[in-house]
Tab-separated table of C-alpha atoms and ligand atoms in Angstrom:
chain	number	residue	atom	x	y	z
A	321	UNK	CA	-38.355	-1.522	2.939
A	322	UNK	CA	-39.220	0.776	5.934
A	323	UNK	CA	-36.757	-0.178	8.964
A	324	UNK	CA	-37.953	-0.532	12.607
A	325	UNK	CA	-35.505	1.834	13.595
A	326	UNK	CA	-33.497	3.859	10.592
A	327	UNK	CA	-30.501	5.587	10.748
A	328	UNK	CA	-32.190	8.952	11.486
A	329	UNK	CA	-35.076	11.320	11.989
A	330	UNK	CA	-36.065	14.597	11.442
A	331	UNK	CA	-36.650	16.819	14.341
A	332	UNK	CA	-40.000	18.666	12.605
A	333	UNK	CA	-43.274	19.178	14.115
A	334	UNK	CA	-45.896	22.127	13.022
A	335	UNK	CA	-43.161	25.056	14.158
A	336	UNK	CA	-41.171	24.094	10.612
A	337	UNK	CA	-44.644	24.272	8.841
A	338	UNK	CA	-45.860	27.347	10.313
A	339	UNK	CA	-42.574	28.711	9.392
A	340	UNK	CA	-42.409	27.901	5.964
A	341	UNK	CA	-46.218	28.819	5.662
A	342	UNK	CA	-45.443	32.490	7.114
A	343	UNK	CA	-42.580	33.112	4.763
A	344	UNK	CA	-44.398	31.921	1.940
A	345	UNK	CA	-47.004	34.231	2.987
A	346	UNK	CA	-44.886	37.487	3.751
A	347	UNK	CA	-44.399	37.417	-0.247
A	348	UNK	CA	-40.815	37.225	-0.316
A	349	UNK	CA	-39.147	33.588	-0.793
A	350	UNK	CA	-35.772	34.720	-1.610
A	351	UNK	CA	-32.571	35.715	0.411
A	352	UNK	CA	-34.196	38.414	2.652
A	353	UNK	CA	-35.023	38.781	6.721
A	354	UNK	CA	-35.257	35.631	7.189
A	355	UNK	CA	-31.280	34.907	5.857
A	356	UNK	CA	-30.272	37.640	7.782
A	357	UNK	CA	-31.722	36.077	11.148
A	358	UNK	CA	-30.547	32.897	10.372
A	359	UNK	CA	-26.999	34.335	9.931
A	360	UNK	CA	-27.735	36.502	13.032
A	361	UNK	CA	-28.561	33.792	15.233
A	362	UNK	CA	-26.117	31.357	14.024
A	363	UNK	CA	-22.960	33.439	14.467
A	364	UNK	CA	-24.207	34.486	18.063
A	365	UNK	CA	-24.745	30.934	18.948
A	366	UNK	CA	-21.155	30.170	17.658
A	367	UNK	CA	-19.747	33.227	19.065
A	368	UNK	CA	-18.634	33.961	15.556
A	369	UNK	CA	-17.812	37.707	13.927
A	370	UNK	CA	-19.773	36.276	11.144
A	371	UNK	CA	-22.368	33.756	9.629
A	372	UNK	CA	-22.708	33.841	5.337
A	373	UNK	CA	-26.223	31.809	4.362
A	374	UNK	CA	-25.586	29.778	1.566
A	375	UNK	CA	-27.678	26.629	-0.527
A	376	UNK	CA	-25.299	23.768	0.839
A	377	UNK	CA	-22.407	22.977	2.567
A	378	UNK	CA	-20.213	22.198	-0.305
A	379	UNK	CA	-20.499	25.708	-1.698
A	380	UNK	CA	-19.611	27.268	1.569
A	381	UNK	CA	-16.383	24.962	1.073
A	382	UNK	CA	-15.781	26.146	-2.849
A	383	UNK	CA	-16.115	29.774	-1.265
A	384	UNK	CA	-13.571	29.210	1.015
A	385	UNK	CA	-11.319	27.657	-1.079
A	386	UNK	CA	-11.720	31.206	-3.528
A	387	UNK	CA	-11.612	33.506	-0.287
A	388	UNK	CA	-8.387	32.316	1.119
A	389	UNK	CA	-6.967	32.449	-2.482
A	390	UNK	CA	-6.069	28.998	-2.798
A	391	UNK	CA	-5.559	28.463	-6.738
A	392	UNK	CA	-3.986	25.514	-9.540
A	393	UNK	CA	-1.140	23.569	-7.921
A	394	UNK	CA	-1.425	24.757	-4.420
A	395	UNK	CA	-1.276	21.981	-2.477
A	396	UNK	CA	-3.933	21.276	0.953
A	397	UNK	CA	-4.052	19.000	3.565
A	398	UNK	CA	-7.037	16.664	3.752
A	399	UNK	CA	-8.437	13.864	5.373
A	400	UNK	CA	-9.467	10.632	3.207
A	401	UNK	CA	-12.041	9.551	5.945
A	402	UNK	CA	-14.953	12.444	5.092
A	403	UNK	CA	-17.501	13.193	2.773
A	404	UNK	CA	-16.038	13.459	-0.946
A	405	UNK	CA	-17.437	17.069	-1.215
A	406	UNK	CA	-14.551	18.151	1.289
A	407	UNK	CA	-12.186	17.192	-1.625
A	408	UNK	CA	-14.084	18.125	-3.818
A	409	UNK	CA	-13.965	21.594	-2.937
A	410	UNK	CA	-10.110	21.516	-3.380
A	411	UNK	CA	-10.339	20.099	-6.977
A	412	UNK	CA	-12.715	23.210	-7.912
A	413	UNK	CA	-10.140	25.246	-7.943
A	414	UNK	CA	-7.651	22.787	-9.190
A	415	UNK	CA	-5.525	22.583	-6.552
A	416	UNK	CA	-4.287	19.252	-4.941
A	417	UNK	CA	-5.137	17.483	-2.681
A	418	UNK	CA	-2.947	15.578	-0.160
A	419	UNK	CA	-4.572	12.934	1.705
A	420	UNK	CA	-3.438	12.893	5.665
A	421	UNK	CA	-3.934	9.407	7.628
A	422	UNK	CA	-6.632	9.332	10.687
A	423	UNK	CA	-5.003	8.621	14.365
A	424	UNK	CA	-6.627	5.585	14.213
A	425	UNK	CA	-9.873	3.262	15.308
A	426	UNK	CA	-10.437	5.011	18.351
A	427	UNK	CA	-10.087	8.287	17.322
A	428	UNK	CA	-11.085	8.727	13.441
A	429	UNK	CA	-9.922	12.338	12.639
A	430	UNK	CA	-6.944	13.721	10.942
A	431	UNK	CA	-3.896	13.074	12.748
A	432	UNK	CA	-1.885	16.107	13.391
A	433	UNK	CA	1.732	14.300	12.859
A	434	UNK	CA	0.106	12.817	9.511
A	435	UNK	CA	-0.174	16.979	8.626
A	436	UNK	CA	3.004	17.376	9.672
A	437	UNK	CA	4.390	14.762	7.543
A	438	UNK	CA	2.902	15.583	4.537
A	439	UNK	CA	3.991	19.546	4.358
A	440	UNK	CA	5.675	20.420	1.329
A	441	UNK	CA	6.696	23.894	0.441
A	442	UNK	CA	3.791	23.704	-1.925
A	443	UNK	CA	1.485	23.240	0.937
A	444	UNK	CA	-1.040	26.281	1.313
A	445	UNK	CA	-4.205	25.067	3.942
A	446	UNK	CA	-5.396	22.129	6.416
A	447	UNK	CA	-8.860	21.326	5.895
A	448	UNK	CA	-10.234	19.757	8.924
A	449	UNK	CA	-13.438	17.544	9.294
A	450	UNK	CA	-14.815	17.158	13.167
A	451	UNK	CA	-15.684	13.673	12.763
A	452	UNK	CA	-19.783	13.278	14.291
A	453	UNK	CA	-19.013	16.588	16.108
A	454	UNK	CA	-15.558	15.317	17.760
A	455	UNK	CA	-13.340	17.842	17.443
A	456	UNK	CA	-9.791	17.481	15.976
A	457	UNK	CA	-6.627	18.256	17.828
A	458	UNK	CA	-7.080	21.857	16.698
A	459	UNK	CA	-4.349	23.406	19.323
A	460	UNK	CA	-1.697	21.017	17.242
A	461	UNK	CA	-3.110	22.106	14.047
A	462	UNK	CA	-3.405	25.297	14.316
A	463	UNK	CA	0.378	25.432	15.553
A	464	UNK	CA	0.963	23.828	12.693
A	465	UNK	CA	-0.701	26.228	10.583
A	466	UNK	CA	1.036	29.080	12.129
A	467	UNK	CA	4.232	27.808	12.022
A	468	UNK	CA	4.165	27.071	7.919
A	469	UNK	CA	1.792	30.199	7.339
A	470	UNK	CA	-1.240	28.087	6.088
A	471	UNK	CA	-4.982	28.478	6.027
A	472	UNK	CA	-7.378	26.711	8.028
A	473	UNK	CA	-10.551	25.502	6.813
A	474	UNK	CA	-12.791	23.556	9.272
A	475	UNK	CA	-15.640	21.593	7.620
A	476	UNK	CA	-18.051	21.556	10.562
A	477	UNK	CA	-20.859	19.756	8.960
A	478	UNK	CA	-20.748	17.068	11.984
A	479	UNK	CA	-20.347	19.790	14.647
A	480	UNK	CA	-22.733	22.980	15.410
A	481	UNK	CA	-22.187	23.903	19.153
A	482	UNK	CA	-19.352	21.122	19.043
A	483	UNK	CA	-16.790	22.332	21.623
A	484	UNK	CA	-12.943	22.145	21.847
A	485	UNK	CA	-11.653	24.020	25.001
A	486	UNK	CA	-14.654	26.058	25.128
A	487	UNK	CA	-15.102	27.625	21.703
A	488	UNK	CA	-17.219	26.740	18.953
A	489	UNK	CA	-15.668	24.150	16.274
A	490	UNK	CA	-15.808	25.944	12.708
A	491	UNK	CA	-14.614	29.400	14.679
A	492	UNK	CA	-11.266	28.271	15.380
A	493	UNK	CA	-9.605	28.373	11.771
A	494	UNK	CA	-10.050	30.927	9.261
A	495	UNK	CA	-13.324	29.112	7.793
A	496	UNK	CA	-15.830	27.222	9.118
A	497	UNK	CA	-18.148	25.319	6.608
A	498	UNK	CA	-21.808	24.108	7.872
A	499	UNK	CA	-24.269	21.835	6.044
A	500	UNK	CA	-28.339	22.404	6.846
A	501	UNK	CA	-28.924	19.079	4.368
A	502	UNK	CA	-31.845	17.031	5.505
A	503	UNK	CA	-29.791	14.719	7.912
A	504	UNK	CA	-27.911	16.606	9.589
A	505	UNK	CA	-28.199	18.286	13.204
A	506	UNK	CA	-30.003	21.484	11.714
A	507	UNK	CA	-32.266	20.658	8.836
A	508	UNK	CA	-33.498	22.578	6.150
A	509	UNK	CA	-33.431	20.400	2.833
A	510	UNK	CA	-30.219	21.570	1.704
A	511	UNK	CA	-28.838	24.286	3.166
A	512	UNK	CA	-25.294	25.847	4.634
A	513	UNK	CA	-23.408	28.345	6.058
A	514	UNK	CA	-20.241	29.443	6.280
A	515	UNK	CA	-18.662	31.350	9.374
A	516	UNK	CA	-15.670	33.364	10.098
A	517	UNK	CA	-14.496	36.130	12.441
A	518	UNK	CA	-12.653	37.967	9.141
A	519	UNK	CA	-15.010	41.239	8.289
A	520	UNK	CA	-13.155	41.122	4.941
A	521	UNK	CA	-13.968	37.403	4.261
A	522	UNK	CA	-17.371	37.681	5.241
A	523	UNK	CA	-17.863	40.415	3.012
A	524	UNK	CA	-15.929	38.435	0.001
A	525	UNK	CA	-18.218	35.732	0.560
A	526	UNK	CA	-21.538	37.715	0.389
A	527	UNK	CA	-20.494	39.238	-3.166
A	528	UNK	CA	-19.383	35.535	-4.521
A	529	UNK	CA	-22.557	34.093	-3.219
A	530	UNK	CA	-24.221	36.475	-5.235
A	531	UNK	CA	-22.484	37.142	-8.953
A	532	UNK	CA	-20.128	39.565	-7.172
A	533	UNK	CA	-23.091	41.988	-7.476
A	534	UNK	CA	-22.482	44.653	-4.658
A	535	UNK	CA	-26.214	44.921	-3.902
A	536	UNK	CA	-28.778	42.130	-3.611
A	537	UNK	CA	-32.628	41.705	-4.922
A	538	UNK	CA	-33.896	42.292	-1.496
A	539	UNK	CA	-32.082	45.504	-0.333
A	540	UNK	CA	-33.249	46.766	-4.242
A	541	UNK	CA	-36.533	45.763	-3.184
A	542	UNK	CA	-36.982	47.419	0.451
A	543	UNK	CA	-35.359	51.127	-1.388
A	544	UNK	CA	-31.906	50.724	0.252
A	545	UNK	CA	-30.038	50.651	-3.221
A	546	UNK	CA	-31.367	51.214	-6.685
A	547	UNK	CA	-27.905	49.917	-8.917
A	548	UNK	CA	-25.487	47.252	-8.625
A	549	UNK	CA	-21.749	46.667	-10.315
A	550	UNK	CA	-20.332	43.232	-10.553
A	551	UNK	CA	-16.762	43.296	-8.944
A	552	UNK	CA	-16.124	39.549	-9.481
A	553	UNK	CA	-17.194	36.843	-11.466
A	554	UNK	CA	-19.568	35.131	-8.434
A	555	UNK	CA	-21.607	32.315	-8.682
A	556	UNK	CA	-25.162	31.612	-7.271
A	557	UNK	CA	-24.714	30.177	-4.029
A	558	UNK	CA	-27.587	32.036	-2.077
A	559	UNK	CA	-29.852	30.219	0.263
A	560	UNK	CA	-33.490	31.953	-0.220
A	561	UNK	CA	-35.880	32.796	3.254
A	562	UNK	CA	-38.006	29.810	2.653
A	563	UNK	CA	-35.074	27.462	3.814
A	564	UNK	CA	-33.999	29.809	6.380
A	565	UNK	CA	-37.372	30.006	8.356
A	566	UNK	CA	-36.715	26.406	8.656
A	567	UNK	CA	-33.363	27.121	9.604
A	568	UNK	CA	-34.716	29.544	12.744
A	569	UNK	CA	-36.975	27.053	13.945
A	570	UNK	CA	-34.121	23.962	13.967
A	571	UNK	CA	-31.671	26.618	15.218
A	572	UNK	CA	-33.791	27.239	18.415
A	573	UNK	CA	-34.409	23.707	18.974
A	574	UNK	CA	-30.531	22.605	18.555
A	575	UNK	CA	-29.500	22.937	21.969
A	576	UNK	CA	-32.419	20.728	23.824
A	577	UNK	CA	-31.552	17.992	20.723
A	578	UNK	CA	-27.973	17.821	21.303
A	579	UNK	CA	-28.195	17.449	24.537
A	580	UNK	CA	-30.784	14.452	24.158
A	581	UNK	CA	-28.051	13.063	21.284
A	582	UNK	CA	-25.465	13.039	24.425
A	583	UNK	CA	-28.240	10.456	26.538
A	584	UNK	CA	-28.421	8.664	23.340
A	585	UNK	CA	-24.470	8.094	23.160
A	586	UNK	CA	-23.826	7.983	26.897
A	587	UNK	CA	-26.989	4.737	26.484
A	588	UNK	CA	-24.726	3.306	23.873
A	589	UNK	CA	-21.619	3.691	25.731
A	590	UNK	CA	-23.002	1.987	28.432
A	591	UNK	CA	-24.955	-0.721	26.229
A	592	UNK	CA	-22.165	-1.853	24.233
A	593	UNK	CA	-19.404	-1.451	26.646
A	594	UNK	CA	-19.187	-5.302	27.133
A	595	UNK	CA	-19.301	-6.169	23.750
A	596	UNK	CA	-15.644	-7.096	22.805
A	597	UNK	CA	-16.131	-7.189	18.772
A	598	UNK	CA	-16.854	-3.554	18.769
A	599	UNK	CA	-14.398	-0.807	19.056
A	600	UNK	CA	-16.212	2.806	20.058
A	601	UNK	CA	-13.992	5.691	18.779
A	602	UNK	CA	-14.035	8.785	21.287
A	603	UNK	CA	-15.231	6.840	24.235
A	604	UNK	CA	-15.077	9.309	27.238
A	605	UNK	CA	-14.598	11.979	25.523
A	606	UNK	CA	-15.570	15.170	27.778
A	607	UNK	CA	-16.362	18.142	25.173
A	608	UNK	CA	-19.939	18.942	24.990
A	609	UNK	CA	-20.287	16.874	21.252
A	610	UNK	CA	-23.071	17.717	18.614
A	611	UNK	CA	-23.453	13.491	17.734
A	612	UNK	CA	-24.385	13.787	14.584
A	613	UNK	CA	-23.709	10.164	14.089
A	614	UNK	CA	-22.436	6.988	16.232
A	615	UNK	CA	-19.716	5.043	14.305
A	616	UNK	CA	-18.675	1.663	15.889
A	617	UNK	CA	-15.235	-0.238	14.521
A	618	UNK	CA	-15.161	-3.973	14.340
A	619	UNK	CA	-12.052	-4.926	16.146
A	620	UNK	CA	-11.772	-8.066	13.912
A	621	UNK	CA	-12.611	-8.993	10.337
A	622	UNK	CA	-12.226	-6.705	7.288
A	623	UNK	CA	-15.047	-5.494	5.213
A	624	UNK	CA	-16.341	-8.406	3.858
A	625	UNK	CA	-17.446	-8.934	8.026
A	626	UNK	CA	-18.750	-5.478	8.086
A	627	UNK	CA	-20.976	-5.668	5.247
A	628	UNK	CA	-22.232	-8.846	6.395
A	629	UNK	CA	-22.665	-7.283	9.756
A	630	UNK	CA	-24.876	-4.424	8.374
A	631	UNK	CA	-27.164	-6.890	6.099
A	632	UNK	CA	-27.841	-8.853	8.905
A	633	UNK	CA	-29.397	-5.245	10.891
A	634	UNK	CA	-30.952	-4.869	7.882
A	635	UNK	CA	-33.001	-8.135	7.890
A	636	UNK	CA	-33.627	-7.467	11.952
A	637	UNK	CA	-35.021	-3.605	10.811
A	638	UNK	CA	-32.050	-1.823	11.621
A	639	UNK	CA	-30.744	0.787	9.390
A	640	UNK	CA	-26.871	1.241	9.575
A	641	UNK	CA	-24.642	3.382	7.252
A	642	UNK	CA	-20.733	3.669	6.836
A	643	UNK	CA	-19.048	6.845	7.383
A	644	UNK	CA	-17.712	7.237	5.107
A	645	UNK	CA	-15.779	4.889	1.736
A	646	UNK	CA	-12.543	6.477	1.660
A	647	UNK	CA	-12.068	9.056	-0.756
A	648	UNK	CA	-8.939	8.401	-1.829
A	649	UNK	CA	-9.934	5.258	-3.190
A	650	UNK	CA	-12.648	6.766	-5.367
A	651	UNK	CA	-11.870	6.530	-9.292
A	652	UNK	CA	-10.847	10.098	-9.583
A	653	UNK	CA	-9.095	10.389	-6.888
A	654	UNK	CA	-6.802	7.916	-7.686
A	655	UNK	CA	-3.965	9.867	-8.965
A	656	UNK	CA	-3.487	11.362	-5.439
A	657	UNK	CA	-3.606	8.338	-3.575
A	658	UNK	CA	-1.752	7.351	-0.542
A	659	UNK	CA	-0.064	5.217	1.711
A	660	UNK	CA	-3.314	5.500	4.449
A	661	UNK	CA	-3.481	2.522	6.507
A	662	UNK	CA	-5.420	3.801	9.418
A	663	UNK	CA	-7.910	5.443	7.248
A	664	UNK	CA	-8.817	2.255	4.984
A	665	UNK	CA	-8.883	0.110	8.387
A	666	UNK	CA	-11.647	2.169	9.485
A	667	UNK	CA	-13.182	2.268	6.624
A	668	UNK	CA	-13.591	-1.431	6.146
A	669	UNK	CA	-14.764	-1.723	9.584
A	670	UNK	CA	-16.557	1.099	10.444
A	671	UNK	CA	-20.261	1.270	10.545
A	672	UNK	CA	-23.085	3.990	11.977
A	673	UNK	CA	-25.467	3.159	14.157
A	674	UNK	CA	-29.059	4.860	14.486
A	675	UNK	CA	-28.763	8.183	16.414
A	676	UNK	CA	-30.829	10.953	16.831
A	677	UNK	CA	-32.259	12.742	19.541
A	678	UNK	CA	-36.097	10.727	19.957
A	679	UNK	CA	-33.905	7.067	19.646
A	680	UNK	CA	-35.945	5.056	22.767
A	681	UNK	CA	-33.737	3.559	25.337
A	682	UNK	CA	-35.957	0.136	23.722
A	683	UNK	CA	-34.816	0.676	20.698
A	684	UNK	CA	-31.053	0.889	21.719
A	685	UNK	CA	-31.579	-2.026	23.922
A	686	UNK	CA	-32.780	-3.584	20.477
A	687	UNK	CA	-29.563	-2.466	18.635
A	688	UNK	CA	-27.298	-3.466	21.499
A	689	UNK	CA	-28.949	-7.024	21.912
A	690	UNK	CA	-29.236	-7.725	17.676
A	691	UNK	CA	-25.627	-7.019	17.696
A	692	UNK	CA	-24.357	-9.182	20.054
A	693	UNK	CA	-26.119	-11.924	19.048
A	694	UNK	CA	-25.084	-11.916	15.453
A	695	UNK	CA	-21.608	-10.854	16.311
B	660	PLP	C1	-22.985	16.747	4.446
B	660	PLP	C2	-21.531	17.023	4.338
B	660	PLP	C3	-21.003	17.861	3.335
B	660	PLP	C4	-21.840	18.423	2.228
B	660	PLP	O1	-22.847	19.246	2.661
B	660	PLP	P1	-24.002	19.693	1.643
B	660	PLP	O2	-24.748	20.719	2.413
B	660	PLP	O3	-24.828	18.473	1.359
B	660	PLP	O4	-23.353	20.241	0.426
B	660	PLP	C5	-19.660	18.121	3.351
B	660	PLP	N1	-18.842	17.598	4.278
B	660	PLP	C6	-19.295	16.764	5.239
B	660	PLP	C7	-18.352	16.205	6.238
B	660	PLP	C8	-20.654	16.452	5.291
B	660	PLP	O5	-21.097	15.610	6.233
């Protein structure tokens, strides 16, 4: 069925086309000038040393699993309440990982004391996940870090130009891993980057992306090396210059749609504020946010409410998701479960609302009035 109002929509119009059709044309469609923008203009906008193009986000988090030499039996801090490639990532290199609890329904990211409490002298990294752009408590966590000498990786697939205290979220730790997937604030099909201010990282990370071979195709191509030598045994992680020149064009209109995102959640706010069923997590919060999504919590019920909840917006036309099924109740993941009552609250209850930037002030009206009268 096609829904009056789904979950999101792609900010494209003929720039992304013309794009695509001028790379196409230039004759080369593989990592090239248009990469090297991309990466250009991302880590200036992020007021990062560096920006590594890469096919998806989930590779960008493998790579920085490898760069910051985590290996089999290290142990690293993760949240339950994200997308199962940010565990994913850990069990790539087989090390373990150890669920932390959220804060709770109001505010759905890792909880700093849950890190604390879950240090072991086995522990080796915190990976973060900015939960729809809101950042985590990243001065606790990176004191944290400090104090037990671990790594910081920051998947920032909810958050490009996110802010906490005025710098960038995915700068703030050692690694910060974007995704460009269809859906997400910047979309290019699939698509990622990874960031860091570390020269020697960034350089690690552009010889795994590509076999470990110390030149590439293009600078072969343009005369500016004629031999390679593999140094490491890479993988193929590159994202080519078709994707990026869709990239450019979503990069320069980021700004101008996060900012509408912000009307969009400051309508909601306001919209649902009277409606006593619905928890929103992050309400007030001040940072300039990316939005990439707008979770509500049922403040009653379990999931058996919420699902019933969500096929009743479905019948009125309204597409809804849930972000996310904990992952630490996922078949595999079962032998590292954990006590994680906050996490598998929201979880039951959660569910995400429509939200991007052309979402009419109607069509939240819509949302706000279907809601209340089935709640
Ligand atoms: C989308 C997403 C990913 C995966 O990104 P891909 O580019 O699809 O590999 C990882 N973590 C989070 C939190 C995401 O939202």
């Amino acid at each position: 069925m096609s829904y009056k109002i789904p979950l999101f929509k792609l900010n494209f119009d003929e720039q992304e086309q013309e794009a695509v059709v001028a790379t196409l044309r230039s004759q080369w469609i593989s990592t090239g000038p248009q990469c090297e923008a991309l990466e250009k203009l991302f880590a200036s906008m992020l007021g990062a040393a560096h920006a590594v193009a890469l096919s998806n986000c989930t590779v960008a988090l493998h790579l920085a699993m490898k760069l910051l030499d985590i290996n089999a039996g290290d142990e690293v801090i993760c949240p339950s309440l994200t997308f199962v490639a940010t565990v994913n990532a850990i069990r790539y290199v087989q090390a373990v990982p150890v669920f932390a609890d959220i804060t709770g329904p109001d505010k759905i990211n890792i909880d700093p004391q849950q890190i604390r409490n879950s240090i072991t002298p086995r522990t080796r990294a915190i990976v973060v996940m900015h939960y729809a752009g809101f950042p985590c408590a990243m001065d606790e966590i990176m004191a944290i870090a400090r104090e037990h000498n671990l790594k910081v990786i920051e998947d920032a697939c909810h958050g490009p130009l996110s802010e906490y205290k005025g710098k960038k979220l995915g700068t703030i730790g050692d690694i910060g891993c974007f995704s460009f997937f269809s859906n997400k604030n910047i979309s290019t099909g699939e698509g990622g980057m990874l960031v860091t201010n570390d020269e020697a990282l960034a350089k690690k990370a552009k010889l795994l992306r590509s076999h470990g071979m110390t030149t590439m195709s293009y600078q072969r191509a343009s005369g500016h090396a004629t031999e390679y030598d593999v140094v490491e045994p890479g993988f193929n992680y590159r994202m080519d210059d078709i994707h990026a020149s869709i990239g450019l064009v979503q990069m320069k209109k980021l700004q101008a749609d996060l900012d509408q995102r912000a009307v969009v959640r400051a309508r909601y706010e306001e919209l649902l504020a009277d409606n006593k069923a619905l928890i929103i997590p992050y309400t007030g919060t001040k940072e300039f946010v990316s939005n990439y999504i707008f979770p509500v919590v049922l403040r009653e019920g379990g999931k058996e409410r919420r699902d019933e909840l969500r096929n009743r917006l479905h019948a009125e036309g309204i597409q809804t998701s849930v972000h996310y099924p904990a992952v630490h109740r996922f078949s595999i993941y079962q032998p590292f479960t954990r006590s994680l009552p906050q996490t598998e609250l929201v979880a039951d209850t959660e569910l995400t609302l429509p939200m991007f930037a052309s979402l009419t002030a109607d069509e939240q009206q819509y949302i706000a009035d279907t809601l209340k009268k089935i709640l």
